[in-house]
Structures are given as structure tokens and as C-alpha cells.
mmCIF file of C-alpha atoms in Angstrom:
data_model
loop_
_atom_site.group_PDB
_atom_site.id
_atom_site.type_symbol
_atom_site.label_atom_id
_atom_site.label_comp_id
_atom_site.label_asym_id
_atom_site.label_seq_id
_atom_site.Cartn_x
_atom_site.Cartn_y
_atom_site.Cartn_z
ATOM 1 C CA MET T 262 0.420 -9.932 -12.492
ATOM 2 C CA SER T 263 -3.206 -10.843 -11.247
ATOM 3 C CA ALA T 264 -4.495 -8.340 -8.841
ATOM 4 C CA PRO T 265 -6.372 -9.531 -5.802
ATOM 5 C CA SER T 266 -10.781 -9.704 -6.892
ATOM 6 C CA SER T 267 -12.295 -7.623 -4.961
ATOM 7 C CA GLU T 268 -13.652 -10.231 -2.434
ATOM 8 C CA GLN T 269 -10.493 -10.850 -2.500
ATOM 9 C CA VAL T 270 -9.908 -7.183 -1.287
ATOM 10 C CA LEU T 271 -12.220 -6.875 1.263
ATOM 11 C CA ARG T 272 -12.392 -10.714 3.395
ATOM 12 C CA HIS T 273 -8.669 -8.873 4.085
ATOM 13 C CA LEU T 274 -9.176 -5.937 4.789
ATOM 14 C CA GLN T 275 -11.729 -7.622 7.002
ATOM 15 C CA ARG T 276 -9.557 -9.839 8.893
ATOM 16 C CA ALA T 277 -7.342 -6.884 9.378
ATOM 17 C CA ASN T 278 -9.564 -5.174 10.761
ATOM 18 C CA ALA T 279 -10.480 -7.786 13.625
ATOM 19 C CA VAL T 280 -6.134 -8.076 13.887
ATOM 20 C CA ALA T 281 -6.675 -4.313 14.670
ATOM 21 C CA ARG T 282 -9.802 -5.650 17.308
ATOM 22 C CA ARG T 283 -7.389 -7.684 18.582
ATOM 23 C CA ALA T 284 -4.959 -5.133 19.332
ATOM 24 C CA ALA T 285 -7.073 -2.139 21.281
ATOM 25 C CA SER T 286 -8.581 -5.784 23.011
ATOM 26 C CA PHE T 287 -4.630 -5.500 24.964
ATOM 27 C CA GLY T 288 -5.460 -1.422 24.986
ATOM 28 C CA HIS T 289 -3.149 -0.913 21.827
ATOM 29 C CA HIS T 290 -3.927 1.223 19.335
ATOM 30 C CA PRO T 291 -6.733 0.031 16.619
ATOM 31 C CA PHE T 292 -4.384 -0.885 13.984
ATOM 32 C CA GLY T 293 -4.089 -4.070 12.051
ATOM 33 C CA ALA T 294 -2.454 -5.948 9.062
ATOM 34 C CA ILE T 295 -1.613 -8.818 7.266
ATOM 35 C CA LEU T 296 0.553 -9.491 4.231
ATOM 36 C CA VAL T 297 -0.480 -12.090 2.113
ATOM 37 C CA GLY T 298 1.691 -13.934 -0.936
ATOM 38 C CA PRO T 299 1.191 -12.756 -4.404
ATOM 39 C CA ASP T 300 -1.253 -16.028 -4.954
ATOM 40 C CA HIS T 301 -3.918 -13.570 -2.891
ATOM 41 C CA GLU T 302 -4.812 -15.902 -0.826
ATOM 42 C CA THR T 303 -2.242 -16.973 1.292
ATOM 43 C CA VAL T 304 -1.662 -15.094 5.038
ATOM 44 C CA LEU T 305 2.048 -15.531 4.811
ATOM 45 C CA LEU T 306 1.539 -12.771 8.322
ATOM 46 C CA GLU T 307 -0.411 -10.385 10.464
ATOM 47 C CA GLN T 308 0.257 -7.705 13.049
ATOM 48 C CA GLY T 309 -1.221 -5.586 15.346
ATOM 49 C CA ASN T 310 -0.679 -2.582 16.574
ATOM 50 C CA VAL T 311 2.775 -2.557 19.713
ATOM 51 C CA SER T 312 3.218 1.486 19.967
ATOM 52 C CA ALA T 313 3.366 4.213 19.019
ATOM 53 C CA VAL T 314 7.521 3.597 17.631
ATOM 54 C CA ASN T 315 5.671 0.102 16.424
ATOM 55 C CA HIS T 316 2.946 0.458 14.398
ATOM 56 C CA ALA T 317 1.217 -2.037 13.247
ATOM 57 C CA GLU T 318 2.523 -2.319 9.284
ATOM 58 C CA ALA T 319 6.254 -0.698 10.387
ATOM 59 C CA VAL T 320 6.849 -4.026 12.697
ATOM 60 C CA LEU T 321 4.727 -6.486 9.643
ATOM 61 C CA ALA T 322 7.290 -4.992 7.482
ATOM 62 C CA ARG T 323 10.615 -5.694 9.189
ATOM 63 C CA THR T 324 9.311 -9.674 10.178
ATOM 64 C CA ALA T 325 8.794 -9.939 6.260
ATOM 65 C CA ASP T 326 12.221 -7.984 5.545
ATOM 66 C CA THR T 327 13.766 -10.617 7.623
ATOM 67 C CA ASN T 328 11.395 -14.067 6.719
ATOM 68 C CA PHE T 329 11.445 -13.309 3.003
ATOM 69 C CA SER T 330 13.245 -12.527 -0.013
ATOM 70 C CA ALA T 331 13.335 -8.581 -1.774
ATOM 71 C CA GLU T 332 12.187 -10.459 -5.193
ATOM 72 C CA TYR T 333 9.103 -12.808 -3.831
ATOM 73 C CA LEU T 334 7.734 -9.822 -1.365
ATOM 74 C CA SER T 335 7.432 -7.158 -4.832
ATOM 75 C CA GLY T 336 4.838 -9.576 -5.420
ATOM 76 C CA CYS T 337 3.123 -9.702 -1.716
ATOM 77 C CA THR T 338 0.007 -6.937 -0.949
ATOM 78 C CA LEU T 339 0.084 -5.326 2.549
ATOM 79 C CA TYR T 340 -3.607 -4.706 3.386
ATOM 80 C CA THR T 341 -3.674 -2.451 6.371
ATOM 81 C CA THR T 342 -7.103 -0.824 8.411
ATOM 82 C CA VAL T 343 -6.124 3.152 7.766
ATOM 83 C CA GLU T 344 -3.288 4.628 5.405
ATOM 84 C CA PRO T 345 0.238 4.140 6.505
ATOM 85 C CA CYS T 346 1.745 6.755 7.615
ATOM 86 C CA ALA T 347 4.768 8.022 6.996
ATOM 87 C CA MET T 348 6.621 6.037 9.383
ATOM 88 C CA CYS T 349 4.583 2.603 8.056
ATOM 89 C CA ALA T 350 5.100 4.252 4.183
ATOM 90 C CA GLY T 351 9.007 4.142 4.540
ATOM 91 C CA THR T 352 9.432 1.093 5.664
ATOM 92 C CA ILE T 353 6.946 -1.026 3.102
ATOM 93 C CA TYR T 354 8.942 0.679 0.900
ATOM 94 C CA TRP T 355 12.304 -0.611 2.413
ATOM 95 C CA ALA T 356 11.280 -3.452 2.987
ATOM 96 C CA ASN T 357 10.434 -3.833 -1.331
ATOM 97 C CA ILE T 358 6.555 -4.858 -0.101
ATOM 98 C CA GLY T 359 5.379 -4.238 -3.883
ATOM 99 C CA HIS T 360 1.663 -3.637 -3.358
ATOM 100 C CA LEU T 361 -0.984 -2.180 -0.874
ATOM 101 C CA VAL T 362 -4.537 -1.468 0.266
ATOM 102 C CA TYR T 363 -5.958 0.202 3.100
ATOM 103 C CA GLY T 364 -9.463 0.213 4.161
ATOM 104 C CA MET T 365 -9.516 3.720 5.266
ATOM 105 C CA ALA T 366 -7.588 7.402 4.610
ATOM 106 C CA GLU T 367 -4.520 8.657 7.481
ATOM 107 C CA SER T 368 -6.916 11.836 7.196
ATOM 108 C CA ARG T 369 -10.168 10.129 8.207
ATOM 109 C CA LEU T 370 -8.169 8.890 10.732
ATOM 110 C CA LEU T 371 -7.296 12.807 12.051
ATOM 111 C CA THR T 372 -10.690 13.532 12.610
ATOM 112 C CA PHE T 373 -10.751 10.700 15.379
ATOM 113 C CA THR T 374 -7.686 11.690 17.044
ATOM 114 C CA GLY T 375 -7.587 14.763 16.466
ATOM 115 C CA HIS T 376 -5.340 16.679 18.231
ATOM 116 C CA SER T 377 -4.200 13.735 20.387
ATOM 117 C CA HIS T 378 -0.748 12.896 22.234
ATOM 118 C CA ALA T 379 -1.657 9.798 21.263
ATOM 119 C CA ASN T 380 -1.774 9.684 18.404
ATOM 120 C CA PRO T 381 -0.379 13.086 16.597
ATOM 121 C CA THR T 382 -1.407 11.618 13.243
ATOM 122 C CA LEU T 383 0.765 12.612 10.725
ATOM 123 C CA ASP T 384 -1.134 13.540 7.757
ATOM 124 C CA VAL T 385 1.284 12.192 4.565
ATOM 125 C CA PRO T 386 -0.829 10.620 2.267
ATOM 126 C CA CYS T 387 1.774 7.504 1.728
ATOM 127 C CA ARG T 388 1.387 7.986 -1.952
ATOM 128 C CA TYR T 389 2.860 10.901 -2.067
ATOM 129 C CA LEU T 390 6.362 9.551 -0.075
ATOM 130 C CA PHE T 391 5.970 6.618 -3.322
ATOM 131 C CA THR T 392 5.707 8.647 -5.816
ATOM 132 C CA HIS T 393 9.318 10.438 -4.568
ATOM 133 C CA GLY T 394 10.957 7.009 -4.229
ATOM 134 C CA GLN T 395 12.475 4.453 -6.926
ATOM 135 C CA LYS T 396 10.397 1.569 -6.341
ATOM 136 C CA ASP T 397 6.484 1.175 -7.973
ATOM 137 C CA ILE T 398 4.466 0.454 -5.432
ATOM 138 C CA SER T 399 0.616 -0.241 -6.474
ATOM 139 C CA VAL T 400 -1.458 1.702 -3.829
ATOM 140 C CA THR T 401 -5.620 0.683 -3.344
ATOM 141 C CA GLY T 402 -7.096 2.602 -0.799
ATOM 142 C CA PRO T 403 -9.866 3.417 0.430
ATOM 143 C CA VAL T 404 -11.939 0.583 0.386
ATOM 144 C CA GLU T 405 -15.294 2.237 0.451
ATOM 145 C CA GLU T 406 -17.149 -1.268 1.297
ATOM 146 C CA VAL T 407 -14.910 -1.751 4.840
ATOM 147 C CA GLU T 408 -14.805 2.200 5.934
ATOM 148 C CA ALA T 409 -17.413 1.896 8.005
ATOM 149 C CA GLU T 410 -16.468 -0.630 9.868
ATOM 150 C CA ILE T 411 -12.925 0.365 10.449
ATOM 151 C CA ALA T 412 -14.333 4.041 11.262
ATOM 152 C CA GLU T 413 -16.463 2.676 13.690
ATOM 153 C CA LEU T 414 -13.545 0.961 15.862
ATOM 154 C CA HIS T 415 -11.714 3.716 15.863
ATOM 155 C CA GLN T 416 -14.404 6.121 16.637
ATOM 156 C CA ARG T 417 -15.421 3.540 19.563
ATOM 157 C CA PHE T 418 -11.034 4.209 20.970
ATOM 158 C CA TRP T 419 -10.748 7.709 20.097
ATOM 159 C CA ASN T 420 -13.589 8.895 21.849
ATOM 160 C CA PRO T 421 -15.644 6.683 24.269
#
């Protein structure tokens, strides 16, 4: 399978960030995710953060799992604004989504949230979790070209 172009990666991460802005406008934490089909163009699903246990990536992965076969999802890419936490990485793994692209590292998010009780960030890289599984999930990120845009949204949200 071919890899997405740089233009596709940037466009999809910017769309995920628009989803994150929309989530924040409803009072939710500013995280956004989209699922793109194997053609690297078709957006199948998009999801903003809902709550502390219904993160954008986890809700999207569970929805994808109920609507698409595991074989199909293995060719799909989940684009997300921030590196998935341990819960979300696990859900992506179990949903069989084969590719992950994130804009900003979880460790960078921690610099904005600090010790916030609203988002007690787990600084556990998703790559670490995936290497302990039996599925081959490719990971790209952080993506420097969109990281500042994503960071700005989190800076405003967590440190108004």
C-alpha cells in the first residue's frame, strides 16, 4: 500500500484540528480525530473529544469497529491532533486500524496541561504500546508543519 502524500497528511491533520476546535467550542477538551480510507482521500469518520473516558480517538475507533471490517480498517489511517494516550492507543490496536498519524506528541501536551485534574496526561508513547502487541501499526508523528497550530489551540484552552 502506498503512503499518503505530505499534502494529504497536512490537510487531514488540519481537518482533525478543525474538529478539535469544534469540540472546544462545545466545552469539551480540544482533541479531534478523523479516519481516512485506504485511498488516503476519503474521510470515513470524524470525532471530537466527548469526555474524560470518551476521547476522540477511542470513540472514533469503536465506531469504526462497528461499521467496517478489520481487514478494511487495517488499510485505513487515523489522523489525530495529539498522540493517542494509552487508552486510545489500545482501542486503535483492538479496532485493527493499521496506520496512525498525529500532529503533536503527548509529552508536549503535558507542558500545557501540567498537573490538571481535568486531563492527567499519561506520558506513555503510543509507539511503546504498539511494539508490545502482535499487530503491525505504522505511526507517523509528530508532524512539525502543523504542531504549532495544534499547540496554540491547547495553549489557549489549558492556559486561558
